[in-house]
Tab-separated table of C-alpha atoms in Angstrom:
chain	number	residue	atom	x	y	z
A	661	GLY	CA	-17.913	2.530	1.754
A	662	ALA	CA	-15.769	-0.274	0.268
A	663	VAL	CA	-15.418	-2.337	3.437
A	664	VAL	CA	-13.692	-5.707	3.388
A	665	SER	CA	-14.109	-8.002	6.358
A	666	GLN	CA	-11.626	-10.804	7.037
A	667	HIS	CA	-12.182	-13.555	9.568
A	668	PRO	CA	-10.703	-14.829	11.796
A	669	SER	CA	-8.235	-12.147	12.835
A	670	ARG	CA	-6.012	-14.628	14.597
A	671	VAL	CA	-5.780	-18.397	14.671
A	672	ILE	CA	-3.438	-20.751	16.482
A	673	CYS	CA	-3.568	-24.440	15.637
A	674	LYS	CA	-1.571	-27.631	15.642
A	675	SER	CA	0.585	-28.825	12.792
A	676	GLY	CA	-1.373	-30.904	10.282
A	677	THR	CA	-4.618	-28.977	10.734
A	678	SER	CA	-6.414	-27.293	7.858
A	679	VAL	CA	-7.387	-23.665	8.405
A	680	LYS	CA	-9.985	-21.643	6.509
A	681	ILE	CA	-9.882	-17.850	6.238
A	682	GLU	CA	-12.860	-15.863	4.934
A	683	CYS	CA	-12.810	-12.572	3.074
A	684	ARG	CA	-16.054	-10.688	2.494
A	685	SER	CA	-16.845	-7.474	0.680
A	686	LEU	CA	-19.605	-5.951	2.784
A	687	ASP	CA	-20.944	-3.103	0.662
A	688	PHE	CA	-19.847	-3.803	-2.898
A	689	GLN	CA	-19.592	-6.660	-5.353
A	690	ALA	CA	-16.049	-7.902	-5.743
A	691	THR	CA	-15.454	-9.277	-9.208
A	692	THR	CA	-11.857	-9.978	-8.257
A	693	MET	CA	-10.268	-10.878	-4.941
A	694	PHE	CA	-6.622	-11.250	-4.042
A	695	TRP	CA	-4.717	-13.084	-1.330
A	696	TYR	CA	-1.388	-11.868	0.033
A	697	ARG	CA	1.081	-13.210	2.564
A	698	GLN	CA	3.396	-11.121	4.708
A	699	PHE	CA	6.280	-12.481	6.778
A	700	PRO	CA	7.667	-10.422	9.689
A	701	LYS	CA	9.567	-7.293	8.635
A	702	GLN	CA	8.806	-7.982	4.965
A	703	SER	CA	6.489	-6.623	2.328
A	704	LEU	CA	3.253	-8.135	1.072
A	705	MET	CA	3.595	-10.854	-1.527
A	706	LEU	CA	0.714	-11.708	-3.822
A	707	MET	CA	-0.245	-15.373	-3.596
A	708	ALA	CA	-3.197	-15.627	-5.963
A	709	THR	CA	-5.931	-13.819	-7.825
A	710	SER	CA	-9.476	-15.129	-7.974
A	711	ASN	CA	-12.424	-14.117	-10.093
A	712	GLU	CA	-15.953	-15.044	-9.088
A	713	GLY	CA	-16.895	-18.437	-10.452
A	714	SER	CA	-13.450	-19.165	-11.898
A	715	LYS	CA	-10.395	-21.034	-10.752
A	716	ALA	CA	-7.786	-18.945	-8.975
A	717	THR	CA	-4.568	-17.895	-10.691
A	718	TYR	CA	-1.572	-18.593	-8.466
A	719	GLU	CA	1.721	-16.699	-8.468
A	720	GLN	CA	4.900	-18.578	-9.218
A	721	GLY	CA	6.091	-20.627	-6.269
A	722	VAL	CA	2.704	-20.798	-4.514
A	723	GLU	CA	1.413	-24.355	-4.149
A	724	LYS	CA	-2.181	-24.473	-5.324
A	725	ASP	CA	-2.832	-27.793	-3.565
A	726	LYS	CA	-1.578	-26.274	-0.315
A	727	PHE	CA	-3.511	-23.028	-0.529
A	728	LEU	CA	-7.026	-23.695	-1.778
A	729	ILE	CA	-8.952	-20.634	-2.902
A	730	ASN	CA	-12.675	-20.497	-3.537
A	731	HIS	CA	-14.545	-17.455	-4.851
A	732	ALA	CA	-18.073	-18.773	-5.025
A	733	SER	CA	-19.916	-15.470	-4.889
A	734	LEU	CA	-19.352	-11.789	-5.621
A	735	THR	CA	-18.941	-11.066	-1.905
A	736	LEU	CA	-17.006	-14.031	-0.524
A	737	SER	CA	-13.638	-15.648	-1.098
A	738	THR	CA	-12.024	-18.247	1.133
A	739	LEU	CA	-8.431	-19.374	1.556
A	740	THR	CA	-7.846	-22.809	3.049
A	741	VAL	CA	-4.358	-23.683	4.209
A	742	THR	CA	-4.325	-27.466	4.031
A	743	SER	CA	-2.234	-29.616	6.384
A	744	ALA	CA	-0.597	-26.509	7.817
A	745	HIS	CA	2.964	-26.665	9.114
A	746	PRO	CA	4.989	-24.178	11.178
A	747	GLU	CA	6.535	-22.668	8.030
A	748	ASP	CA	3.021	-21.636	6.939
A	749	SER	CA	2.800	-19.324	9.947
A	750	SER	CA	2.376	-15.840	8.551
A	751	PHE	CA	0.080	-12.843	8.190
A	752	TYR	CA	-2.483	-13.412	5.429
A	753	ILE	CA	-4.338	-10.436	3.943
A	754	CYS	CA	-7.098	-10.381	1.364
A	755	SER	CA	-8.232	-7.587	-0.894
A	756	ALA	CA	-11.221	-7.068	-3.141
A	757	ARG	CA	-11.820	-5.002	-6.232
A	758	ALA	CA	-15.026	-4.027	-7.982
A	759	GLY	CA	-15.128	-3.585	-11.726
A	760	THR	CA	-12.108	-3.271	-13.961
A	761	ALA	CA	-8.371	-3.482	-13.392
A	762	ASN	CA	-7.923	0.267	-12.972
A	763	GLN	CA	-10.082	0.336	-9.862
A	764	PRO	CA	-8.513	0.413	-6.373
A	765	GLN	CA	-8.146	-2.645	-4.193
A	766	HIS	CA	-9.720	-2.592	-0.720
A	767	PHE	CA	-7.984	-4.608	1.979
A	768	GLY	CA	-9.155	-6.663	4.928
A	769	ASP	CA	-7.499	-6.396	8.338
A	770	GLY	CA	-5.542	-9.628	7.924
A	771	THR	CA	-5.325	-12.974	9.668
A	772	ARG	CA	-2.368	-13.869	11.835
A	773	LEU	CA	-1.830	-17.616	11.505
A	774	SER	CA	0.388	-19.467	13.979
A	775	ILE	CA	1.041	-23.182	13.531
A	776	LEU	CA	2.488	-24.975	16.550
B	1409	GLY	CA	7.538	-8.221	-13.932
B	1410	ILE	CA	7.199	-4.724	-12.549
B	1411	GLN	CA	9.905	-3.597	-10.120
B	1412	VAL	CA	8.954	-1.229	-7.309
B	1413	GLU	CA	11.535	0.663	-5.273
B	1414	GLN	CA	10.765	2.789	-2.258
B	1415	SER	CA	13.070	5.248	-0.566
B	1416	PRO	CA	14.250	5.839	2.017
B	1417	PRO	CA	13.922	2.427	3.683
B	1418	ASP	CA	13.948	4.001	7.148
B	1419	LEU	CA	13.178	7.502	8.358
B	1420	ILE	CA	13.299	9.030	11.817
B	1421	LEU	CA	11.650	12.400	12.350
B	1422	GLN	CA	10.990	14.761	15.184
B	1423	GLU	CA	7.324	15.540	15.736
B	1424	GLY	CA	6.279	18.479	13.594
B	1425	ALA	CA	8.758	17.821	10.797
B	1426	ASN	CA	7.838	17.298	7.151
B	1427	SER	CA	8.905	14.366	4.982
B	1428	THR	CA	8.781	13.031	1.434
B	1429	LEU	CA	8.617	9.337	0.577
B	1430	ARG	CA	9.364	8.177	-2.933
B	1431	CYS	CA	8.170	5.242	-5.037
B	1432	ASN	CA	9.806	4.399	-8.374
B	1433	PHE	CA	8.387	1.771	-10.690
B	1434	SER	CA	9.737	0.142	-13.808
B	1435	ASP	CA	6.755	-0.038	-16.168
B	1436	SER	CA	3.508	1.669	-17.085
B	1437	VAL	CA	0.710	1.010	-14.614
B	1438	ASN	CA	-2.967	1.853	-14.306
B	1439	ASN	CA	-3.148	1.489	-10.536
B	1440	LEU	CA	-1.022	3.004	-7.803
B	1441	GLN	CA	-1.987	3.034	-4.158
B	1442	TRP	CA	-0.251	4.282	-1.000
B	1443	PHE	CA	-0.873	2.530	2.314
B	1444	HIS	CA	0.060	2.987	5.951
B	1445	GLN	CA	0.450	-0.253	7.874
B	1446	ASN	CA	-0.108	0.259	11.575
B	1447	PRO	CA	1.538	-1.808	14.346
B	1448	TRP	CA	-1.426	-4.223	14.336
B	1449	GLY	CA	-0.894	-5.001	10.677
B	1450	GLN	CA	-3.887	-3.124	9.321
B	1451	LEU	CA	-3.351	-1.579	5.910
B	1452	ILE	CA	-4.855	1.879	5.846
B	1453	ASN	CA	-5.536	3.068	2.323
B	1454	LEU	CA	-4.114	6.578	1.961
B	1455	PHE	CA	-4.423	7.336	-1.741
B	1456	TYR	CA	-5.477	5.752	-4.978
B	1457	ILE	CA	-3.384	7.824	-7.351
B	1458	PRO	CA	-2.345	6.361	-10.727
B	1459	SER	CA	-1.682	9.917	-11.886
B	1460	GLY	CA	-2.006	13.513	-10.709
B	1461	THR	CA	-2.051	15.047	-7.239
B	1462	LYS	CA	-4.330	14.496	-4.272
B	1463	GLN	CA	-4.445	15.892	-0.760
B	1464	ASN	CA	-6.048	14.623	2.422
B	1465	GLY	CA	-5.345	16.707	5.482
B	1466	ARG	CA	-1.635	16.644	6.305
B	1467	LEU	CA	-0.956	14.076	3.594
B	1468	SER	CA	-0.645	14.615	-0.109
B	1469	ALA	CA	0.580	12.525	-3.013
B	1470	THR	CA	1.735	13.134	-6.542
B	1471	THR	CA	2.226	10.569	-9.284
B	1472	VAL	CA	4.072	11.413	-12.491
B	1473	ALA	CA	3.100	8.403	-14.571
B	1474	THR	CA	5.214	9.369	-17.589
B	1475	GLU	CA	8.341	9.381	-15.395
B	1476	ARG	CA	7.242	6.366	-13.343
B	1477	TYR	CA	7.408	7.712	-9.851
B	1478	SER	CA	5.131	8.782	-7.041
B	1479	LEU	CA	5.755	10.912	-3.968
B	1480	LEU	CA	3.968	10.906	-0.618
B	1481	TYR	CA	4.268	14.052	1.467
B	1482	ILE	CA	3.659	14.094	5.190
B	1483	SER	CA	3.509	17.520	6.789
B	1484	SER	CA	3.641	18.395	10.490
B	1485	SER	CA	4.258	14.759	11.385
B	1486	GLN	CA	2.747	13.266	14.542
B	1487	THR	CA	3.723	10.218	16.575
B	1488	THR	CA	0.627	8.448	15.252
B	1489	ASP	CA	2.131	8.678	11.756
B	1490	SER	CA	4.707	6.070	12.774
B	1491	GLY	CA	4.581	2.762	10.950
B	1492	VAL	CA	5.382	1.351	7.539
B	1493	TYR	CA	4.342	3.114	4.353
B	1494	PHE	CA	3.890	1.007	1.237
B	1495	CYS	CA	3.284	1.931	-2.322
B	1496	ALA	CA	1.756	-0.709	-4.559
B	1497	VAL	CA	1.541	-0.518	-8.326
B	1498	GLY	CA	0.274	-2.619	-11.165
B	1499	THR	CA	-2.008	-3.368	-14.030
B	1500	GLY	CA	-4.627	-5.822	-12.821
B	1501	LYS	CA	-2.647	-7.024	-9.816
B	1502	LEU	CA	-0.654	-4.968	-7.320
B	1503	ILE	CA	3.053	-5.328	-6.641
B	1504	PHE	CA	4.175	-3.881	-3.313
B	1505	GLY	CA	7.396	-2.036	-2.670
B	1506	GLN	CA	9.542	-2.934	0.320
B	1507	GLY	CA	8.163	-0.048	2.331
B	1508	THR	CA	9.488	2.923	4.266
B	1509	THR	CA	9.546	2.525	8.041
B	1510	LEU	CA	8.785	5.860	9.654
B	1511	GLN	CA	9.391	6.640	13.290
B	1512	VAL	CA	8.173	9.978	14.619
B	1513	LYS	CA	9.657	10.939	17.970
B	1514	PRO	CA	7.869	13.243	20.429
């Protein structure tokens, strides 16, 4: 149980393109979803937290107009990287949590984004 | 915010050896998870352990919440155990440590 599906797994696109990444909880309702970014040889850094039907809460230093997050249903959150540039190339990972804050987070397999 | 420190940063073991990874954190938390990140980037959830002790096969973990640390034990290590081990802690949101990179040699 507690499966999180993330799509696509890899995307390569030209600079200036907008890229959308989907995160779905397949067998549970995710009241809260999270988006992380991981650069090579580094740890995961939380970008934003989203609750179903509400605006996302962004961590300090994360541009909300650059990284658009939508959590329209209890099973789907999307991250759109707008006008992507090479410095946005990274590994993006989502997680989902059911219920309250003391419940575990379940992670997707990540999306490797490369901007040429 | 919460500070998370993992030690050691790197560890090289011979197959069959045992090891202990440590995670210290600076504040009270209601969530603590251990993960293994494989070479393809997948985060494998090992334990959800905000307190107490759990075991799963060759792996076990103990969290002493009052002293703000957690330990991950790997026994009889195998080459497939290689990768990066992260602990993540928090209240509401998770903060990840910098990880321990484990290499198990045959």
